[in-house]
Amino acid sequence: MRYWRTLPGVDRAPIAALILALGALIVASLAIGRYPLSLTTIAATLLGGNERSQVGATAETIILMVRLPRIATAIMIGAGLAIAGSAYQIVFRNPMASPALLGVSAGAGYGASLALLFHLPTLGVEAAAFAGGLAAVGAAYLAARSVGGNSLVTLILCGMAMSALFQALISLVKYVADPIDTLATITFWLMGSLAKANAMDAATVAAPVLLGGGLLYALRWRISLLALGEREAAALGADVTRLRTIVILCATAMTAATVCVAGIIGWVGLLIPHIARMAFGMEPGRAFVATAALGALFVLGVDDIARSASAIEIPLGVMTAVIGAPFFLFLVMRTRAEQWS
């Protein structure tokens, strides 16, 4: 709290409301599920005052081993994807930009699919997904450089080509996969899920999100210059090429980390930055914190619905699309056309 009070350029009241809402949702997420828990049990478990009984031991296992790691992973994934989407939209000056723009999601999906095809352990799947995401963006960047252009349009076009290529490679892996077990595993993984999230997954995604997000926050004022255009940013003293490379690397690392632990979760990086800017304005510090908090709220809330709405857990990627697409269309209809130009 002491650090938060010193954050420059951040209005306290709206951000405090977001943090309180996130705290309330965390408590609710601990309580709901197939094994509902009361607030008293949750408080006793977290404070170490639970009675030594079978019920207390069960509650302790559910909270500490299952729900807390899952909640932490959901928060990191939501914040990471939202920050990455916002960074891509600023760098490319494109309101439709998202973490999938340069092929990072498709590349990570291909890496994970290939690892699942060869029955690698969970750590191998996550490593392959992370490497695949970075490889896709690296290939897009090298392709754009080989074309000879240094424009954002060239990089976007090369990214779209890489995304299509890795999507085709995913289809090829699914085509050759064993239809009895491997194909179902790959398909379910690609739809996104936090059902198997544990403390190691939370740490895996937290490291790049916190490091990348911290660096982007430190550079928020320089990054905001990129929204003015390359010439204008350069005229104001920004090293455009180096700054753009740093932003893309940070956003790509955060996105690849989220995909490697939870599969492909769409719409967060596209939808949340627009909501944050509409609700909290364009001031870089406030917009950054609001984007991260709203992303965490969105993914955690959707995951709660996914694991409690029916007897069978619904894939998280499916839920974000079902909720995100209509809501995004609603925002487009409510927003004047010139705000998207």
mmCIF file of C-alpha atoms in Angstrom:
data_model
loop_
_atom_site.group_PDB
_atom_site.id
_atom_site.type_symbol
_atom_site.label_atom_id
_atom_site.label_comp_id
_atom_site.label_asym_id
_atom_site.label_seq_id
_atom_site.Cartn_x
_atom_site.Cartn_y
_atom_site.Cartn_z
ATOM 1 C CA MET A 1 0.000 0.000 0.000
ATOM 2 C CA ARG A 2 2.864 2.327 0.710
ATOM 3 C CA TYR A 3 4.237 1.863 -2.805
ATOM 4 C CA TRP A 4 0.786 2.322 -4.317
ATOM 5 C CA ARG A 5 0.356 5.693 -2.565
ATOM 6 C CA THR A 6 3.538 6.891 -4.223
ATOM 7 C CA LEU A 7 2.683 5.800 -7.781
ATOM 8 C CA PRO A 8 2.956 8.939 -9.896
ATOM 9 C CA GLY A 9 0.103 9.894 -12.167
ATOM 10 C CA VAL A 10 -2.388 7.438 -10.676
ATOM 11 C CA ASP A 11 -5.702 8.656 -9.259
ATOM 12 C CA ARG A 12 -6.295 6.876 -5.983
ATOM 13 C CA ALA A 13 -10.061 6.506 -5.824
ATOM 14 C CA PRO A 14 -10.775 4.663 -9.125
ATOM 15 C CA ILE A 15 -7.745 2.424 -8.778
ATOM 16 C CA ALA A 16 -8.603 1.735 -5.140
ATOM 17 C CA ALA A 17 -12.084 0.685 -6.248
ATOM 18 C CA LEU A 18 -10.573 -1.713 -8.778
ATOM 19 C CA ILE A 19 -8.230 -3.216 -6.178
ATOM 20 C CA LEU A 20 -11.106 -3.626 -3.715
ATOM 21 C CA ALA A 21 -13.201 -5.301 -6.410
ATOM 22 C CA LEU A 22 -10.334 -7.657 -7.205
ATOM 23 C CA GLY A 23 -9.933 -8.477 -3.515
ATOM 24 C CA ALA A 24 -13.652 -9.226 -3.189
ATOM 25 C CA LEU A 25 -13.541 -11.456 -6.262
ATOM 26 C CA ILE A 26 -10.548 -13.348 -4.864
ATOM 27 C CA VAL A 27 -12.505 -14.104 -1.667
ATOM 28 C CA ALA A 28 -15.532 -15.162 -3.727
ATOM 29 C CA SER A 29 -13.305 -17.365 -5.901
ATOM 30 C CA LEU A 30 -12.008 -19.114 -2.784
ATOM 31 C CA ALA A 31 -15.564 -19.785 -1.630
ATOM 32 C CA ILE A 32 -17.296 -21.059 -4.776
ATOM 33 C CA GLY A 33 -16.747 -24.369 -6.507
ATOM 34 C CA ARG A 34 -17.761 -28.012 -6.351
ATOM 35 C CA TYR A 35 -16.875 -27.915 -2.648
ATOM 36 C CA PRO A 36 -18.295 -24.600 -1.393
ATOM 37 C CA LEU A 37 -16.551 -23.011 1.573
ATOM 38 C CA SER A 38 -17.847 -20.454 4.042
ATOM 39 C CA LEU A 39 -16.065 -17.164 4.689
ATOM 40 C CA THR A 40 -15.399 -18.302 8.249
ATOM 41 C CA THR A 41 -13.643 -21.446 7.033
ATOM 42 C CA ILE A 42 -11.622 -19.458 4.501
ATOM 43 C CA ALA A 43 -10.523 -16.931 7.116
ATOM 44 C CA ALA A 44 -9.646 -19.665 9.627
ATOM 45 C CA THR A 45 -7.595 -21.541 7.024
ATOM 46 C CA LEU A 46 -5.693 -18.487 5.807
ATOM 47 C CA LEU A 47 -5.007 -17.326 9.368
ATOM 48 C CA GLY A 48 -3.956 -20.789 10.521
ATOM 49 C CA GLY A 49 -6.783 -21.132 13.014
ATOM 50 C CA ASN A 50 -8.614 -24.039 11.431
ATOM 51 C CA GLU A 51 -9.612 -26.824 13.749
ATOM 52 C CA ARG A 52 -7.762 -30.114 13.381
ATOM 53 C CA SER A 53 -10.548 -32.156 11.827
ATOM 54 C CA GLN A 54 -11.292 -33.893 8.561
ATOM 55 C CA VAL A 55 -13.323 -30.883 7.384
ATOM 56 C CA GLY A 56 -10.528 -28.474 8.300
ATOM 57 C CA ALA A 57 -7.899 -30.586 6.548
ATOM 58 C CA THR A 58 -10.046 -30.812 3.426
ATOM 59 C CA ALA A 59 -10.630 -27.055 3.384
ATOM 60 C CA GLU A 60 -6.912 -26.421 3.844
ATOM 61 C CA THR A 61 -6.056 -28.702 0.918
ATOM 62 C CA ILE A 62 -8.662 -27.114 -1.357
ATOM 63 C CA ILE A 63 -7.673 -23.532 -0.536
ATOM 64 C CA LEU A 64 -3.896 -23.811 -0.373
ATOM 65 C CA MET A 65 -3.243 -26.513 -2.970
ATOM 66 C CA VAL A 66 -6.018 -25.928 -5.512
ATOM 67 C CA ARG A 67 -7.816 -22.598 -5.421
ATOM 68 C CA LEU A 68 -5.093 -20.154 -4.373
ATOM 69 C CA PRO A 69 -2.629 -21.309 -7.095
ATOM 70 C CA ARG A 70 -5.441 -21.214 -9.664
ATOM 71 C CA ILE A 71 -6.509 -17.720 -8.592
ATOM 72 C CA ALA A 72 -2.917 -16.436 -8.701
ATOM 73 C CA THR A 73 -2.425 -17.938 -12.161
ATOM 74 C CA ALA A 74 -5.676 -16.394 -13.445
ATOM 75 C CA ILE A 75 -4.701 -12.954 -12.108
ATOM 76 C CA MET A 76 -1.263 -13.093 -13.708
ATOM 77 C CA ILE A 77 -2.683 -14.321 -17.029
ATOM 78 C CA GLY A 78 -5.369 -11.640 -17.125
ATOM 79 C CA ALA A 79 -2.964 -8.838 -16.233
ATOM 80 C CA GLY A 80 -0.302 -10.100 -18.634
ATOM 81 C CA LEU A 81 -2.586 -10.496 -21.645
ATOM 82 C CA ALA A 82 -4.262 -7.126 -21.039
ATOM 83 C CA ILE A 83 -0.948 -5.274 -20.687
ATOM 84 C CA ALA A 84 0.459 -7.033 -23.757
ATOM 85 C CA GLY A 85 -2.631 -6.129 -25.805
ATOM 86 C CA SER A 86 -2.443 -2.507 -24.725
ATOM 87 C CA ALA A 87 1.270 -2.361 -25.613
ATOM 88 C CA TYR A 88 0.651 -3.863 -29.062
ATOM 89 C CA GLN A 89 -2.183 -1.403 -29.741
ATOM 90 C CA ILE A 90 0.034 1.566 -28.862
ATOM 91 C CA VAL A 91 3.088 0.367 -30.778
ATOM 92 C CA PHE A 92 1.162 -0.551 -33.914
ATOM 93 C CA ARG A 93 -1.303 2.345 -33.547
ATOM 94 C CA ASN A 94 -4.026 -0.161 -34.309
ATOM 95 C CA PRO A 95 -7.092 -0.594 -32.047
ATOM 96 C CA MET A 96 -7.531 -4.140 -33.368
ATOM 97 C CA ALA A 97 -4.033 -5.245 -32.361
ATOM 98 C CA SER A 98 -3.842 -8.088 -29.843
ATOM 99 C CA PRO A 99 -1.276 -10.621 -28.557
ATOM 100 C CA ALA A 100 -2.161 -12.806 -31.530
ATOM 101 C CA LEU A 101 -1.115 -10.139 -34.021
ATOM 102 C CA LEU A 102 2.478 -11.275 -34.573
ATOM 103 C CA GLY A 103 1.682 -14.967 -34.338
ATOM 104 C CA VAL A 104 2.781 -15.460 -30.743
ATOM 105 C CA SER A 105 -0.410 -17.300 -29.744
ATOM 106 C CA ALA A 106 -0.326 -19.565 -32.792
ATOM 107 C CA GLY A 107 3.407 -20.202 -32.355
ATOM 108 C CA ALA A 108 2.976 -21.093 -28.699
ATOM 109 C CA GLY A 109 0.034 -23.318 -29.582
ATOM 110 C CA TYR A 110 2.121 -25.140 -32.186
ATOM 111 C CA GLY A 111 4.990 -25.663 -29.746
ATOM 112 C CA ALA A 112 2.666 -27.095 -27.121
ATOM 113 C CA SER A 113 0.837 -29.278 -29.649
ATOM 114 C CA LEU A 114 4.120 -30.728 -30.873
ATOM 115 C CA ALA A 115 5.202 -31.454 -27.289
ATOM 116 C CA LEU A 116 1.874 -33.123 -26.521
ATOM 117 C CA LEU A 117 2.192 -35.188 -29.708
ATOM 118 C CA PHE A 118 5.488 -36.612 -28.410
ATOM 119 C CA HIS A 119 4.056 -37.075 -24.897
ATOM 120 C CA LEU A 120 6.509 -34.723 -23.223
ATOM 121 C CA PRO A 121 5.941 -33.929 -19.524
ATOM 122 C CA THR A 122 4.159 -30.776 -18.426
ATOM 123 C CA LEU A 123 7.395 -28.817 -18.064
ATOM 124 C CA GLY A 124 8.369 -29.800 -21.615
ATOM 125 C CA VAL A 125 4.988 -28.684 -22.947
ATOM 126 C CA GLU A 126 5.320 -25.305 -21.254
ATOM 127 C CA ALA A 127 8.886 -24.853 -22.488
ATOM 128 C CA ALA A 128 7.900 -25.799 -26.048
ATOM 129 C CA ALA A 129 4.964 -23.373 -25.954
ATOM 130 C CA PHE A 130 7.177 -20.535 -24.735
ATOM 131 C CA ALA A 131 9.808 -21.284 -27.382
ATOM 132 C CA GLY A 132 7.153 -21.535 -30.102
ATOM 133 C CA GLY A 133 5.711 -18.132 -29.244
ATOM 134 C CA LEU A 134 9.098 -16.454 -29.303
ATOM 135 C CA ALA A 135 10.038 -18.275 -32.526
ATOM 136 C CA ALA A 136 6.897 -17.052 -34.298
ATOM 137 C CA VAL A 137 7.542 -13.411 -33.391
ATOM 138 C CA GLY A 138 11.230 -13.757 -34.223
ATOM 139 C CA ALA A 139 10.384 -15.225 -37.620
ATOM 140 C CA ALA A 140 7.922 -12.396 -38.311
ATOM 141 C CA TYR A 141 10.517 -9.805 -37.337
ATOM 142 C CA LEU A 142 13.240 -11.384 -39.507
ATOM 143 C CA ALA A 143 10.833 -11.703 -42.438
ATOM 144 C CA ALA A 144 9.981 -8.019 -42.160
ATOM 145 C CA ARG A 145 13.677 -7.106 -42.060
ATOM 146 C CA SER A 146 14.429 -9.328 -45.086
ATOM 147 C CA VAL A 147 11.733 -7.563 -47.072
ATOM 148 C CA GLY A 148 13.768 -4.436 -46.558
ATOM 149 C CA GLY A 149 11.061 -2.359 -44.971
ATOM 150 C CA ASN A 150 11.097 -0.991 -41.451
ATOM 151 C CA SER A 151 7.456 -0.021 -41.359
ATOM 152 C CA LEU A 152 4.858 -1.298 -38.944
ATOM 153 C CA VAL A 153 2.639 -2.361 -41.823
ATOM 154 C CA THR A 154 5.319 -4.751 -43.104
ATOM 155 C CA LEU A 155 5.805 -6.227 -39.629
ATOM 156 C CA ILE A 156 2.048 -6.674 -39.163
ATOM 157 C CA LEU A 157 1.680 -8.389 -42.546
ATOM 158 C CA CYS A 158 4.584 -10.728 -41.791
ATOM 159 C CA GLY A 159 3.051 -11.445 -38.371
ATOM 160 C CA MET A 160 -0.280 -12.327 -39.961
ATOM 161 C CA ALA A 161 1.518 -14.676 -42.363
ATOM 162 C CA MET A 162 3.349 -16.367 -39.475
ATOM 163 C CA SER A 163 0.116 -16.700 -37.529
ATOM 164 C CA ALA A 164 -1.542 -18.415 -40.512
ATOM 165 C CA LEU A 165 1.501 -20.654 -41.004
ATOM 166 C CA PHE A 166 1.584 -21.818 -37.379
ATOM 167 C CA GLN A 167 -2.189 -22.314 -37.362
ATOM 168 C CA ALA A 168 -1.719 -24.630 -40.349
ATOM 169 C CA LEU A 169 1.067 -26.459 -38.525
ATOM 170 C CA ILE A 170 -1.254 -26.931 -35.527
ATOM 171 C CA SER A 171 -3.827 -28.465 -37.859
ATOM 172 C CA LEU A 172 -1.129 -30.759 -39.261
ATOM 173 C CA VAL A 173 -0.149 -31.914 -35.767
ATOM 174 C CA LYS A 174 -3.793 -32.609 -34.932
ATOM 175 C CA TYR A 175 -4.194 -34.509 -38.212
ATOM 176 C CA VAL A 176 -1.356 -36.925 -37.409
ATOM 177 C CA ALA A 177 -2.168 -37.212 -33.678
ATOM 178 C CA ASP A 178 -3.629 -40.390 -32.236
ATOM 179 C CA PRO A 179 -7.414 -39.792 -32.321
ATOM 180 C CA ILE A 180 -7.963 -41.981 -29.251
ATOM 181 C CA ASP A 181 -6.100 -39.882 -26.695
ATOM 182 C CA THR A 182 -3.522 -37.414 -28.063
ATOM 183 C CA LEU A 183 -5.899 -35.528 -30.354
ATOM 184 C CA ALA A 184 -8.345 -34.905 -27.518
ATOM 185 C CA THR A 185 -5.524 -33.729 -25.248
ATOM 186 C CA ILE A 186 -4.220 -31.279 -27.857
ATOM 187 C CA THR A 187 -7.689 -29.973 -28.687
ATOM 188 C CA PHE A 188 -8.605 -29.429 -25.045
ATOM 189 C CA TRP A 189 -5.283 -27.726 -24.307
ATOM 190 C CA LEU A 190 -5.702 -25.330 -27.231
ATOM 191 C CA MET A 191 -9.123 -24.256 -25.915
ATOM 192 C CA GLY A 192 -7.482 -22.919 -22.751
ATOM 193 C CA SER A 193 -7.979 -24.065 -19.180
ATOM 194 C CA LEU A 194 -6.744 -23.486 -15.637
ATOM 195 C CA ALA A 195 -7.994 -26.825 -14.354
ATOM 196 C CA LYS A 196 -4.463 -28.112 -13.734
ATOM 197 C CA ALA A 197 -2.934 -24.837 -12.546
ATOM 198 C CA ASN A 198 -0.581 -25.217 -9.585
ATOM 199 C CA ALA A 199 1.927 -23.133 -7.679
ATOM 200 C CA MET A 200 4.643 -23.803 -10.272
ATOM 201 C CA ASP A 201 2.355 -22.532 -13.062
ATOM 202 C CA ALA A 202 1.630 -19.385 -11.066
ATOM 203 C CA ALA A 203 5.355 -18.759 -10.599
ATOM 204 C CA THR A 204 6.077 -19.534 -14.265
ATOM 205 C CA VAL A 205 3.657 -16.918 -15.545
ATOM 206 C CA ALA A 206 4.299 -14.410 -12.742
ATOM 207 C CA ALA A 207 8.000 -13.947 -13.504
ATOM 208 C CA PRO A 208 7.695 -12.636 -17.093
ATOM 209 C CA VAL A 209 4.473 -10.733 -16.339
ATOM 210 C CA LEU A 210 5.973 -8.898 -13.368
ATOM 211 C CA LEU A 211 9.314 -8.241 -15.061
ATOM 212 C CA GLY A 212 7.851 -7.299 -18.448
ATOM 213 C CA GLY A 213 4.991 -5.346 -16.937
ATOM 214 C CA GLY A 214 7.358 -3.496 -14.601
ATOM 215 C CA LEU A 215 9.608 -2.490 -17.475
ATOM 216 C CA LEU A 216 6.657 -1.329 -19.588
ATOM 217 C CA TYR A 217 5.328 0.680 -16.640
ATOM 218 C CA ALA A 218 8.726 2.325 -16.170
ATOM 219 C CA LEU A 219 8.724 3.270 -19.873
ATOM 220 C CA ARG A 220 5.041 4.239 -19.997
ATOM 221 C CA TRP A 221 5.625 7.900 -20.868
ATOM 222 C CA ARG A 222 8.043 7.098 -23.707
ATOM 223 C CA ILE A 223 5.744 4.340 -24.969
ATOM 224 C CA SER A 224 2.849 6.773 -25.054
ATOM 225 C CA LEU A 225 4.864 8.889 -27.512
ATOM 226 C CA LEU A 226 4.658 6.034 -30.026
ATOM 227 C CA ALA A 227 0.913 6.647 -30.278
ATOM 228 C CA LEU A 228 1.706 10.008 -31.871
ATOM 229 C CA GLY A 229 3.560 8.406 -34.782
ATOM 230 C CA GLU A 230 7.180 7.494 -35.467
ATOM 231 C CA ARG A 231 8.287 10.925 -36.716
ATOM 232 C CA GLU A 232 6.602 12.778 -33.887
ATOM 233 C CA ALA A 233 8.030 10.384 -31.272
ATOM 234 C CA ALA A 234 11.524 10.719 -32.753
ATOM 235 C CA ALA A 235 11.182 14.504 -32.808
ATOM 236 C CA LEU A 236 10.370 14.398 -29.080
ATOM 237 C CA GLY A 237 13.567 12.483 -28.357
ATOM 238 C CA ALA A 238 12.427 8.852 -28.340
ATOM 239 C CA ASP A 239 14.600 6.128 -29.879
ATOM 240 C CA VAL A 240 11.702 4.624 -31.810
ATOM 241 C CA THR A 241 13.348 1.428 -33.063
ATOM 242 C CA ARG A 242 14.849 0.444 -29.705
ATOM 243 C CA LEU A 243 11.695 1.385 -27.800
ATOM 244 C CA ARG A 244 9.481 -0.576 -30.192
ATOM 245 C CA THR A 245 11.758 -3.635 -29.906
ATOM 246 C CA ILE A 246 11.653 -3.515 -26.090
ATOM 247 C CA VAL A 247 7.864 -3.238 -26.063
ATOM 248 C CA ILE A 248 7.392 -6.115 -28.524
ATOM 249 C CA LEU A 249 9.836 -8.343 -26.606
ATOM 250 C CA CYS A 250 8.129 -7.663 -23.260
ATOM 251 C CA ALA A 251 4.619 -8.148 -24.658
ATOM 252 C CA THR A 252 5.649 -11.312 -26.496
ATOM 253 C CA ALA A 253 7.334 -12.832 -23.435
ATOM 254 C CA MET A 254 4.253 -12.127 -21.297
ATOM 255 C CA THR A 255 1.904 -13.592 -23.899
ATOM 256 C CA ALA A 256 4.023 -16.697 -24.472
ATOM 257 C CA ALA A 257 4.201 -17.286 -20.706
ATOM 258 C CA THR A 258 0.417 -17.154 -20.380
ATOM 259 C CA VAL A 259 -0.122 -19.505 -23.327
ATOM 260 C CA CYS A 260 2.423 -22.018 -22.055
ATOM 261 C CA VAL A 261 0.570 -22.563 -18.750
ATOM 262 C CA ALA A 262 -3.075 -22.147 -19.805
ATOM 263 C CA GLY A 263 -3.400 -22.591 -23.568
ATOM 264 C CA ILE A 264 -4.781 -20.007 -25.985
ATOM 265 C CA ILE A 265 -7.079 -17.496 -24.238
ATOM 266 C CA GLY A 266 -8.358 -14.912 -26.673
ATOM 267 C CA TRP A 267 -10.129 -11.557 -26.420
ATOM 268 C CA VAL A 268 -8.465 -10.424 -23.176
ATOM 269 C CA GLY A 269 -5.704 -8.484 -24.924
ATOM 270 C CA LEU A 270 -8.128 -6.965 -27.414
ATOM 271 C CA LEU A 271 -11.103 -6.135 -25.202
ATOM 272 C CA ILE A 272 -9.639 -5.018 -21.861
ATOM 273 C CA PRO A 273 -7.375 -2.161 -23.100
ATOM 274 C CA HIS A 274 -10.393 -0.513 -24.777
ATOM 275 C CA ILE A 275 -12.474 -0.753 -21.592
ATOM 276 C CA ALA A 276 -9.609 0.639 -19.513
ATOM 277 C CA ARG A 277 -9.102 3.625 -21.814
ATOM 278 C CA MET A 278 -12.837 4.333 -21.992
ATOM 279 C CA ALA A 279 -13.338 4.126 -18.236
ATOM 280 C CA PHE A 280 -10.068 5.549 -16.899
ATOM 281 C CA GLY A 281 -8.781 7.817 -19.666
ATOM 282 C CA MET A 282 -5.546 7.962 -21.613
ATOM 283 C CA GLU A 283 -3.119 9.070 -18.894
ATOM 284 C CA PRO A 284 -0.356 6.411 -19.178
ATOM 285 C CA GLY A 285 0.061 5.551 -15.480
ATOM 286 C CA ARG A 286 -3.624 5.308 -14.693
ATOM 287 C CA ALA A 287 -4.425 3.448 -17.934
ATOM 288 C CA PHE A 288 -1.630 0.920 -17.288
ATOM 289 C CA VAL A 289 -2.736 0.055 -13.741
ATOM 290 C CA ALA A 290 -6.404 -0.026 -14.758
ATOM 291 C CA THR A 291 -5.644 -2.322 -17.708
ATOM 292 C CA ALA A 292 -3.773 -4.797 -15.497
ATOM 293 C CA ALA A 293 -6.476 -4.789 -12.797
ATOM 294 C CA LEU A 294 -9.351 -5.126 -15.273
ATOM 295 C CA GLY A 295 -7.560 -7.964 -17.073
ATOM 296 C CA ALA A 296 -7.116 -9.808 -13.782
ATOM 297 C CA LEU A 297 -10.775 -9.224 -12.859
ATOM 298 C CA PHE A 298 -11.987 -10.441 -16.254
ATOM 299 C CA VAL A 299 -10.004 -13.684 -16.415
ATOM 300 C CA LEU A 300 -10.616 -14.538 -12.744
ATOM 301 C CA GLY A 301 -14.348 -13.882 -13.080
ATOM 302 C CA VAL A 302 -14.655 -15.855 -16.303
ATOM 303 C CA ASP A 303 -12.701 -18.751 -14.780
ATOM 304 C CA ASP A 304 -15.101 -18.794 -11.824
ATOM 305 C CA ILE A 305 -17.995 -19.111 -14.264
ATOM 306 C CA ALA A 306 -16.171 -21.744 -16.323
ATOM 307 C CA ARG A 307 -15.605 -24.022 -13.310
ATOM 308 C CA SER A 308 -18.952 -23.564 -11.588
ATOM 309 C CA ALA A 309 -21.591 -22.972 -14.290
ATOM 310 C CA SER A 310 -22.043 -26.636 -15.144
ATOM 311 C CA ALA A 311 -21.123 -30.108 -13.960
ATOM 312 C CA ILE A 312 -18.347 -30.241 -16.580
ATOM 313 C CA GLU A 313 -15.760 -27.458 -16.571
ATOM 314 C CA ILE A 314 -16.040 -25.250 -19.655
ATOM 315 C CA PRO A 315 -12.744 -24.392 -21.433
ATOM 316 C CA LEU A 316 -11.594 -20.905 -20.445
ATOM 317 C CA GLY A 317 -10.778 -19.853 -24.018
ATOM 318 C CA VAL A 318 -14.325 -20.708 -25.069
ATOM 319 C CA MET A 319 -15.791 -18.663 -22.213
ATOM 320 C CA THR A 320 -13.647 -15.574 -22.945
ATOM 321 C CA ALA A 321 -14.783 -15.701 -26.580
ATOM 322 C CA VAL A 322 -18.456 -16.206 -25.702
ATOM 323 C CA ILE A 323 -18.399 -13.271 -23.256
ATOM 324 C CA GLY A 324 -15.800 -11.093 -24.960
ATOM 325 C CA ALA A 325 -17.094 -11.068 -28.540
ATOM 326 C CA PRO A 326 -20.635 -9.752 -27.806
ATOM 327 C CA PHE A 327 -19.286 -7.258 -25.271
ATOM 328 C CA PHE A 328 -16.715 -5.988 -27.758
ATOM 329 C CA LEU A 329 -19.461 -5.588 -30.364
ATOM 330 C CA PHE A 330 -21.483 -3.645 -27.774
ATOM 331 C CA LEU A 331 -18.536 -1.312 -27.184
ATOM 332 C CA VAL A 332 -18.127 -0.764 -30.923
ATOM 333 C CA MET A 333 -21.832 0.118 -31.284
ATOM 334 C CA ARG A 334 -21.667 2.514 -28.307
ATOM 335 C CA THR A 335 -18.529 4.248 -29.503
ATOM 336 C CA ARG A 336 -18.474 6.905 -32.124
ATOM 337 C CA ALA A 337 -16.733 5.859 -35.331
ATOM 338 C CA GLU A 338 -14.062 8.559 -35.122
ATOM 339 C CA GLN A 339 -12.724 7.123 -31.872
ATOM 340 C CA TRP A 340 -11.605 4.006 -33.758
ATOM 341 C CA SER A 341 -10.027 5.826 -36.674
#
